[in-house]
CSV table of C-alpha atoms in Angstrom, one decimal:
chain,number,residue,atom,x,y,z
E,1,MET,CA,-0.2,33.2,-14.0
E,2,PRO,CA,2.5,31.4,-12.2
E,3,ASP,CA,4.8,28.9,-13.9
E,4,LEU,CA,5.4,25.4,-12.7
E,5,PHE,CA,9.0,26.3,-12.0
E,6,ASP,CA,8.2,29.4,-9.9
E,7,SER,CA,8.7,29.1,-6.2
E,8,ILE,CA,5.8,29.0,-3.8
E,9,HIS,CA,5.2,29.3,0.0
E,10,LEU,CA,3.2,26.3,1.3
E,11,GLY,CA,2.7,27.7,4.8
E,12,ALA,CA,6.0,27.8,6.5
E,13,ILE,CA,7.6,25.7,3.7
E,14,SER,CA,9.3,27.5,0.9
E,15,ALA,CA,9.2,25.3,-2.2
E,16,PRO,CA,11.5,26.1,-5.2
E,17,ASN,CA,9.0,24.8,-7.7
E,18,ARG,CA,5.3,23.8,-7.9
E,19,ILE,CA,5.9,20.2,-8.8
E,20,LEU,CA,5.1,18.2,-5.7
E,21,MET,CA,5.6,14.5,-5.1
E,22,ALA,CA,2.3,12.9,-4.2
E,23,PRO,CA,2.0,10.3,-1.5
E,24,LEU,CA,2.9,6.8,-3.0
E,25,THR,CA,2.6,3.6,-1.1
E,26,ARG,CA,5.7,1.5,-1.7
E,27,GLY,CA,5.9,-1.2,1.0
E,28,ARG,CA,9.6,-1.0,1.9
E,29,ALA,CA,9.3,-0.8,5.7
E,30,ASP,CA,9.6,-3.9,7.9
E,31,ARG,CA,6.8,-5.8,9.6
E,32,ASP,CA,7.0,-3.5,12.6
E,33,ALA,CA,6.3,-0.5,10.3
E,34,VAL,CA,9.9,0.8,10.8
E,35,PRO,CA,11.4,2.5,7.8
E,36,THR,CA,14.4,0.7,6.2
E,37,PRO,CA,17.7,2.3,5.0
E,38,VAL,CA,16.8,2.0,1.3
E,39,MET,CA,13.9,4.4,1.9
E,40,ALA,CA,16.4,7.2,2.7
E,41,GLU,CA,18.0,6.7,-0.7
E,42,TYR,CA,14.6,6.6,-2.5
E,43,TYR,CA,13.3,9.8,-1.1
E,44,ALA,CA,16.7,11.6,-1.4
E,45,GLN,CA,16.7,10.8,-5.1
E,46,ARG,CA,13.4,12.8,-5.5
E,47,ALA,CA,14.5,15.8,-3.4
E,48,SER,CA,14.2,18.1,-6.5
E,49,ALA,CA,10.5,18.1,-6.0
E,50,GLY,CA,9.1,21.3,-4.7
E,51,LEU,CA,7.9,19.3,-1.7
E,52,ILE,CA,7.8,15.5,-1.1
E,53,ILE,CA,4.7,14.1,0.6
E,54,THR,CA,5.6,10.7,2.0
E,55,GLU,CA,3.8,7.5,1.4
E,56,ALA,CA,0.8,7.1,3.7
E,57,THR,CA,2.2,6.4,7.2
E,58,GLY,CA,0.2,4.8,9.9
E,59,ILE,CA,-0.7,6.7,13.1
E,60,SER,CA,-1.4,3.5,15.0
E,61,ARG,CA,-1.3,-0.2,14.7
E,62,GLN,CA,-5.2,-0.1,14.6
E,63,GLY,CA,-5.1,2.2,11.6
E,64,LEU,CA,-2.3,0.6,9.5
E,65,GLY,CA,-3.1,-2.6,7.6
E,66,TRP,CA,-1.0,-2.3,4.5
E,67,PRO,CA,1.8,-4.9,4.5
E,68,PHE,CA,5.3,-3.3,5.0
E,69,ALA,CA,4.0,0.2,5.1
E,70,PRO,CA,5.7,2.6,7.6
E,71,GLY,CA,4.3,4.0,10.8
E,72,LEU,CA,4.8,6.9,13.2
E,73,TRP,CA,3.6,5.6,16.6
E,74,SER,CA,6.8,4.1,18.1
E,75,ALA,CA,10.2,5.3,19.1
E,76,GLU,CA,11.7,2.7,16.7
E,77,GLN,CA,9.8,4.2,13.8
E,78,VAL,CA,10.9,7.7,14.7
E,79,THR,CA,14.5,6.5,14.7
E,80,GLY,CA,13.9,4.8,11.3
E,81,TRP,CA,12.6,8.0,9.7
E,82,LYS,CA,15.4,10.2,10.9
E,83,PRO,CA,17.9,9.1,8.2
E,84,VAL,CA,15.2,9.6,5.6
E,85,THR,CA,14.5,13.2,6.5
E,86,GLN,CA,18.2,13.9,6.9
E,87,ALA,CA,19.0,12.5,3.5
E,88,VAL,CA,16.3,14.6,1.8
E,89,HIS,CA,17.4,17.8,3.6
E,90,GLU,CA,21.1,17.1,2.7
E,91,ALA,CA,19.9,16.8,-0.9
E,92,GLY,CA,18.2,20.2,-0.7
E,93,GLY,CA,14.7,18.9,-0.4
E,94,ARG,CA,11.7,19.4,1.8
E,95,ILE,CA,9.5,16.5,3.1
E,96,VAL,CA,6.2,16.2,5.1
E,97,ALA,CA,4.7,13.0,6.5
E,98,GLN,CA,1.3,11.9,5.4
E,99,LEU,CA,-0.7,10.6,8.5
E,100,TRP,CA,-2.9,7.6,7.7
E,101,HIS,CA,-5.7,5.7,9.5
E,102,MET,CA,-7.2,3.2,7.1
E,103,GLY,CA,-10.4,2.6,9.0
E,104,ARG,CA,-12.3,-0.3,7.5
E,105,GLN,CA,-9.7,-0.9,4.9
E,106,VAL,CA,-7.5,-3.0,7.2
E,107,HIS,CA,-7.6,-6.8,8.1
E,108,SER,CA,-7.3,-8.3,11.5
E,109,SER,CA,-4.5,-10.6,10.3
E,110,VAL,CA,-2.3,-7.5,10.0
E,111,THR,CA,-3.5,-5.3,12.9
E,112,GLY,CA,-4.6,-8.0,15.4
E,113,GLU,CA,-8.0,-6.5,15.8
E,114,GLN,CA,-11.3,-5.9,14.1
E,115,PRO,CA,-11.3,-3.0,11.7
E,116,VAL,CA,-13.1,0.2,12.8
E,117,SER,CA,-15.0,2.8,10.9
E,118,SER,CA,-17.7,5.4,11.2
E,119,SER,CA,-20.3,2.7,11.0
E,120,ALA,CA,-20.5,-1.1,11.0
E,121,THR,CA,-19.9,-1.5,7.3
E,122,THR,CA,-17.7,-3.7,5.0
E,123,SER,CA,-15.6,-2.6,2.1
E,124,PRO,CA,-16.2,-4.4,-1.2
E,125,GLY,CA,-13.6,-6.6,-2.8
E,126,LYS,CA,-10.4,-7.9,-1.1
E,127,VAL,CA,-7.7,-6.5,1.1
E,128,HIS,CA,-3.9,-6.8,0.9
E,129,SER,CA,-2.5,-8.8,3.8
E,130,TYR,CA,0.7,-10.7,4.6
E,131,ASP,CA,-1.3,-13.8,3.7
E,132,GLY,CA,-2.3,-12.6,0.3
E,133,ARG,CA,-5.6,-11.1,-0.8
E,134,GLN,CA,-8.5,-11.7,1.6
E,135,PRO,CA,-12.1,-10.6,1.8
E,136,TYR,CA,-12.6,-7.4,3.9
E,137,GLU,CA,-14.1,-7.9,7.4
E,138,GLN,CA,-17.0,-6.0,8.8
E,139,ALA,CA,-15.9,-2.9,10.7
E,140,ARG,CA,-16.8,-2.0,14.2
E,141,ALA,CA,-18.4,1.4,14.5
E,142,LEU,CA,-16.3,3.7,16.7
E,143,ASP,CA,-18.0,4.7,19.9
E,144,LEU,CA,-18.0,8.3,21.1
E,145,ASP,CA,-15.6,7.1,23.8
E,146,ASP,CA,-13.2,5.8,21.1
E,147,LEU,CA,-12.8,9.0,19.2
E,148,PRO,CA,-10.6,11.0,21.6
E,149,GLY,CA,-8.1,8.1,21.4
E,150,VAL,CA,-8.1,8.2,17.6
E,151,ILE,CA,-7.6,12.0,17.7
E,152,ASP,CA,-4.8,11.5,20.3
E,153,SER,CA,-3.1,9.1,17.8
E,154,TYR,CA,-3.0,11.8,15.2
E,155,ALA,CA,-1.4,14.2,17.7
E,156,ARG,CA,1.1,11.7,18.8
E,157,ALA,CA,2.1,10.8,15.2
E,158,THR,CA,2.5,14.5,14.5
E,159,GLU,CA,4.8,14.9,17.5
E,160,ASN,CA,6.8,11.9,16.3
E,161,ALA,CA,7.0,13.3,12.7
E,162,LEU,CA,8.5,16.5,14.0
E,163,ALA,CA,10.9,14.6,16.2
E,164,ALA,CA,11.9,12.6,13.1
E,165,GLY,CA,12.8,15.8,11.3
E,166,PHE,CA,9.8,16.2,9.0
E,167,ASP,CA,9.0,19.8,7.8
E,168,GLY,CA,5.3,19.2,8.5
E,169,VAL,CA,2.5,16.7,8.1
E,170,GLN,CA,-0.4,16.0,5.8
E,171,ILE,CA,-3.7,14.5,7.2
E,172,HIS,CA,-4.9,11.8,4.8
E,173,ALA,CA,-8.7,12.4,4.6
E,174,ALA,CA,-9.2,10.9,1.2
E,175,ASN,CA,-9.5,7.7,-0.8
E,176,GLY,CA,-12.1,5.9,1.3
E,177,TYR,CA,-10.0,5.8,4.5
E,178,LEU,CA,-11.2,6.6,8.0
E,179,ILE,CA,-11.8,10.3,7.8
E,180,ASP,CA,-13.4,9.9,4.4
E,181,GLN,CA,-15.6,7.2,5.9
E,182,PHE,CA,-16.9,9.8,8.2
E,183,LEU,CA,-17.3,12.5,5.6
E,184,ARG,CA,-19.4,10.6,3.1
E,185,ASP,CA,-23.0,9.5,3.7
E,186,GLY,CA,-22.5,6.2,1.8
E,187,ALA,CA,-20.3,4.9,4.7
E,188,ASN,CA,-21.4,7.2,7.6
E,189,LEU,CA,-24.7,5.9,8.9
E,190,ARG,CA,-24.4,7.4,12.3
E,191,THR,CA,-27.1,9.3,14.1
E,192,ASP,CA,-25.0,11.1,16.8
E,193,LEU,CA,-22.8,14.2,16.6
E,194,TYR,CA,-20.6,12.6,14.0
E,195,GLY,CA,-23.3,11.6,11.5
E,196,GLY,CA,-26.3,12.8,9.6
E,197,SER,CA,-25.8,16.4,8.7
E,198,VAL,CA,-22.9,17.8,6.7
E,199,GLU,CA,-21.7,19.7,9.8
E,200,ASN,CA,-21.6,16.5,11.8
E,201,ARG,CA,-19.8,14.5,9.2
E,202,ILE,CA,-17.1,17.1,8.9
E,203,ARG,CA,-16.7,17.1,12.7
E,204,LEU,CA,-13.9,14.4,12.9
E,205,LEU,CA,-11.9,16.1,10.1
E,206,ASP,CA,-12.3,19.4,11.9
E,207,GLU,CA,-11.2,18.0,15.3
E,208,VAL,CA,-8.3,16.1,13.9
E,209,THR,CA,-7.0,19.1,12.0
E,210,GLN,CA,-7.3,21.3,15.0
E,211,ARG,CA,-5.4,18.9,17.2
E,212,VAL,CA,-2.7,18.4,14.6
E,213,ILE,CA,-2.4,22.2,14.3
E,214,SER,CA,-2.0,22.5,18.1
E,215,VAL,CA,1.1,20.4,17.7
E,216,ALA,CA,2.7,21.4,14.4
E,217,GLY,CA,1.1,24.8,13.8
E,218,ALA,CA,-1.3,25.6,11.0
E,219,ASP,CA,1.6,26.6,8.7
E,220,ARG,CA,3.0,23.1,8.8
E,221,THR,CA,-0.3,21.2,8.5
E,222,ALA,CA,-1.9,20.1,5.3
E,223,VAL,CA,-4.9,17.9,4.3
E,224,ARG,CA,-5.7,15.6,1.4
E,225,LEU,CA,-9.3,15.2,0.2
E,226,SER,CA,-10.8,13.2,-2.7
E,227,PRO,CA,-13.9,15.2,-3.6
E,228,ASN,CA,-15.1,12.8,-6.2
E,229,GLY,CA,-17.2,9.7,-6.7
E,230,GLU,CA,-16.8,6.3,-5.2
E,231,SER,CA,-13.4,5.5,-3.7
E,232,GLN,CA,-12.8,2.0,-2.3
E,233,GLY,CA,-16.6,1.6,-1.8
E,234,VAL,CA,-17.0,5.0,-0.1
E,235,ASP,CA,-19.3,7.4,-1.8
E,236,ASP,CA,-21.6,10.4,-1.2
E,237,SER,CA,-25.0,11.3,-2.5
E,238,ASP,CA,-24.0,15.0,-2.9
E,239,PRO,CA,-20.2,15.5,-2.9
E,240,HIS,CA,-20.5,19.3,-3.4
E,241,ALA,CA,-22.6,19.6,-0.3
E,242,VAL,CA,-19.9,18.0,1.9
E,243,PHE,CA,-16.6,18.8,0.3
E,244,VAL,CA,-17.1,22.5,-0.3
E,245,PRO,CA,-18.0,23.2,3.4
E,246,ALA,CA,-15.1,21.0,4.5
E,247,ALA,CA,-12.7,23.0,2.3
E,248,ARG,CA,-14.1,26.3,3.7
E,249,ARG,CA,-13.6,25.1,7.3
E,250,LEU,CA,-10.0,24.0,6.5
E,251,SER,CA,-9.4,27.5,5.0
E,252,GLU,CA,-10.7,29.0,8.2
E,253,LEU,CA,-8.3,26.9,10.2
E,254,GLY,CA,-5.4,28.3,8.1
E,255,ILE,CA,-3.8,25.1,7.0
E,256,ALA,CA,-0.7,25.4,4.8
E,257,PHE,CA,-2.2,23.7,1.7
E,258,LEU,CA,-5.0,21.5,0.6
E,259,GLU,CA,-4.4,18.7,-1.9
E,260,LEU,CA,-7.3,17.3,-4.0
E,261,ARG,CA,-7.2,13.9,-5.7
E,262,GLU,CA,-9.6,14.2,-8.6
E,263,PRO,CA,-9.4,11.4,-11.2
E,264,GLY,CA,-11.6,12.2,-14.2
E,265,PRO,CA,-13.7,9.8,-16.3
E,266,ASP,CA,-10.5,8.7,-18.2
E,267,GLY,CA,-8.4,8.3,-15.0
E,268,SER,CA,-5.9,5.5,-15.3
E,269,PHE,CA,-6.0,4.6,-11.6
E,270,GLY,CA,-9.5,5.2,-10.4
E,271,LYS,CA,-12.2,6.7,-12.6
E,272,THR,CA,-15.1,8.9,-11.8
E,273,ASP,CA,-17.8,10.6,-13.8
E,274,VAL,CA,-18.4,13.2,-11.1
E,275,PRO,CA,-17.5,16.7,-12.2
E,276,ARG,CA,-14.4,18.0,-10.5
E,277,LEU,CA,-15.1,20.2,-7.5
E,278,SER,CA,-11.8,22.0,-7.5
E,279,PRO,CA,-13.3,25.1,-9.1
E,280,ALA,CA,-15.9,25.4,-6.4
E,281,ILE,CA,-13.4,24.6,-3.7
E,282,ARG,CA,-11.1,27.3,-5.1
E,283,GLN,CA,-13.9,29.8,-4.3
E,284,VAL,CA,-13.8,29.0,-0.6
E,285,PHE,CA,-10.3,27.8,0.0
E,286,THR,CA,-8.0,30.9,0.1
E,287,ARG,CA,-4.7,29.2,0.7
E,288,ALA,CA,-2.4,27.1,-1.5
E,289,LEU,CA,-4.5,24.6,-3.5
E,290,VAL,CA,-2.8,21.5,-5.0
E,291,VAL,CA,-4.4,19.3,-7.6
E,292,ASN,CA,-3.5,15.7,-8.2
E,293,SER,CA,-4.3,12.7,-10.4
E,294,ASP,CA,-3.2,11.7,-13.9
E,295,TYR,CA,-0.8,14.6,-14.5
E,296,PHE,CA,2.1,13.3,-16.7
E,297,THR,CA,3.1,16.3,-18.8
E,298,ARG,CA,4.3,19.8,-18.3
E,299,ASP,CA,1.5,21.2,-20.5
E,300,ALA,CA,-1.3,19.5,-18.5
E,301,ALA,CA,0.1,20.6,-15.2
E,302,GLN,CA,0.7,24.2,-16.4
E,303,ALA,CA,-2.9,24.3,-17.7
E,304,ALA,CA,-4.1,23.6,-14.2
E,305,LEU,CA,-2.1,26.6,-12.9
E,306,ASP,CA,-3.3,28.8,-15.8
E,307,SER,CA,-6.9,28.0,-15.0
E,308,GLY,CA,-6.5,29.9,-11.8
E,309,VAL,CA,-7.8,26.8,-9.8
E,310,ALA,CA,-4.4,25.3,-8.8
E,311,ASP,CA,-1.3,26.8,-7.2
E,312,ALA,CA,0.7,23.6,-7.6
E,313,VAL,CA,0.4,20.1,-9.0
E,314,SER,CA,1.3,16.9,-7.2
E,315,PHE,CA,2.6,14.1,-9.5
E,316,GLY,CA,2.3,10.5,-8.4
E,317,ARG,CA,3.2,7.7,-10.7
E,318,ALA,CA,5.4,9.9,-12.8
E,319,PHE,CA,7.7,10.2,-9.8
E,320,LEU,CA,7.9,6.4,-9.3
E,321,ALA,CA,10.2,5.9,-12.3
E,322,ASN,CA,11.6,9.4,-12.7
E,323,PRO,CA,13.4,10.6,-9.6
E,324,ASP,CA,14.5,13.7,-11.6
E,325,LEU,CA,11.0,14.5,-12.8
E,326,PRO,CA,11.2,18.3,-12.5
E,327,GLU,CA,14.3,18.3,-14.7
E,328,ARG,CA,12.6,16.0,-17.3
E,329,LEU,CA,9.5,18.3,-17.3
E,330,ARG,CA,11.7,21.4,-17.7
E,331,THR,CA,13.7,20.0,-20.6
E,332,GLY,CA,11.0,18.0,-22.3
E,333,ALA,CA,12.9,14.8,-21.9
E,334,PRO,CA,11.0,11.5,-22.2
E,335,LEU,CA,9.8,9.8,-19.0
E,336,ASN,CA,10.8,6.4,-17.8
E,337,ASP,CA,7.9,3.9,-17.5
E,338,SER,CA,7.4,2.3,-14.1
E,339,ASP,CA,7.2,-1.4,-13.4
E,340,MET,CA,3.8,-2.0,-11.7
E,341,ALA,CA,4.9,-5.4,-10.5
E,342,SER,CA,7.5,-3.8,-8.2
E,343,TRP,CA,5.3,-1.0,-6.9
E,344,TYR,CA,4.7,-2.7,-3.6
E,345,SER,CA,7.5,-5.3,-3.5
E,346,GLN,CA,10.4,-5.2,-1.1
E,347,GLY,CA,14.0,-4.5,-2.0
E,348,ARG,CA,15.8,-2.1,-4.4
E,349,GLU,CA,14.5,-3.3,-7.8
E,350,GLY,CA,11.9,-1.0,-9.2
E,351,TYR,CA,12.5,1.4,-6.3
E,352,VAL,CA,15.9,3.1,-6.4
E,353,ASP,CA,17.3,1.8,-9.7
E,354,TYR,CA,15.5,4.0,-12.2
E,355,PRO,CA,17.9,6.0,-14.3
E,356,VAL,CA,18.2,9.8,-14.2
E,357,LEU,CA,18.9,11.9,-17.3
E,358,ARG,CA,22.7,12.3,-16.6
E,359,SER,CA,23.2,8.5,-16.5
E,360,GLN,CA,21.1,8.0,-19.6
E,361,GLU,CA,23.0,10.6,-21.5
E,362,ALA,CA,26.3,9.2,-20.4
E,363,ALA,CA,25.2,5.8,-21.7
């Protein structure tokens, strides 16, 4: 069985280890979704990851409702991302951009328009906005005439990511966002070619992935799924029936890797009692499979590799406070605790000021 510190090919990307940095929203861009200089420092600090997957990054103003999150739809955003990718590469790292359309999870006070989704539904709870927490708004169901434009936005964001120097892209199809809203029957109430049957609900994921592949190549295209229970109000009556065929189709398309976010019943950031589908997905997805959620120790991550299900593990919150996480896992050094209050705040505090082993040992 492979070791966490063995190299791995993720499509065209040669990663020196199997400890990936999962996408982590941090809210350090400006109001125009342009990356700021401190983001280059943050990502470069974490360049020892086998691969960095960026925080979720908007493909369009319509799809990006998180305050101070970055985008990839404008020339200014491309310019803002270039120092980030350059800094990561100069530090010896590899980085891909995660492409995000939030669907019904946005608020008009941020985007300037009514949210859109697979169907005219409303998320439960409240949304983050520049004006604090507000109730979600009812989404407008995307018309058939709207969907080519959404798919074009994914292609344009991919072109921009490559122009900004990224090594590839990951399509965010998880966590109750737009593509997940099409995949799951709890949010997709359509009766046309994009609703009803599993084949129809997978259609948007399929078309987006094909279009992104046409720009970046299959070997630089990845996808993230959350084949589990409820996520931000989005659920499915039979997850196995939709996510296993979806994974099979992605394998047929030859994507570089598939990442699965699978919190268990004891998950510390999103719990589900639905059995993990990664073993079933492993049977149909023949390329690199990455597992994610609640991995904090070397032993837990190595066990995922030893099981034969996973080829690599993406660490999320452990990377927040431990820019040198691979070295800490290798040596068994203790991990820094992250400050949740600064996860989504602006500025350097709780972002680029966590100590690395060398500085701690010197102190």
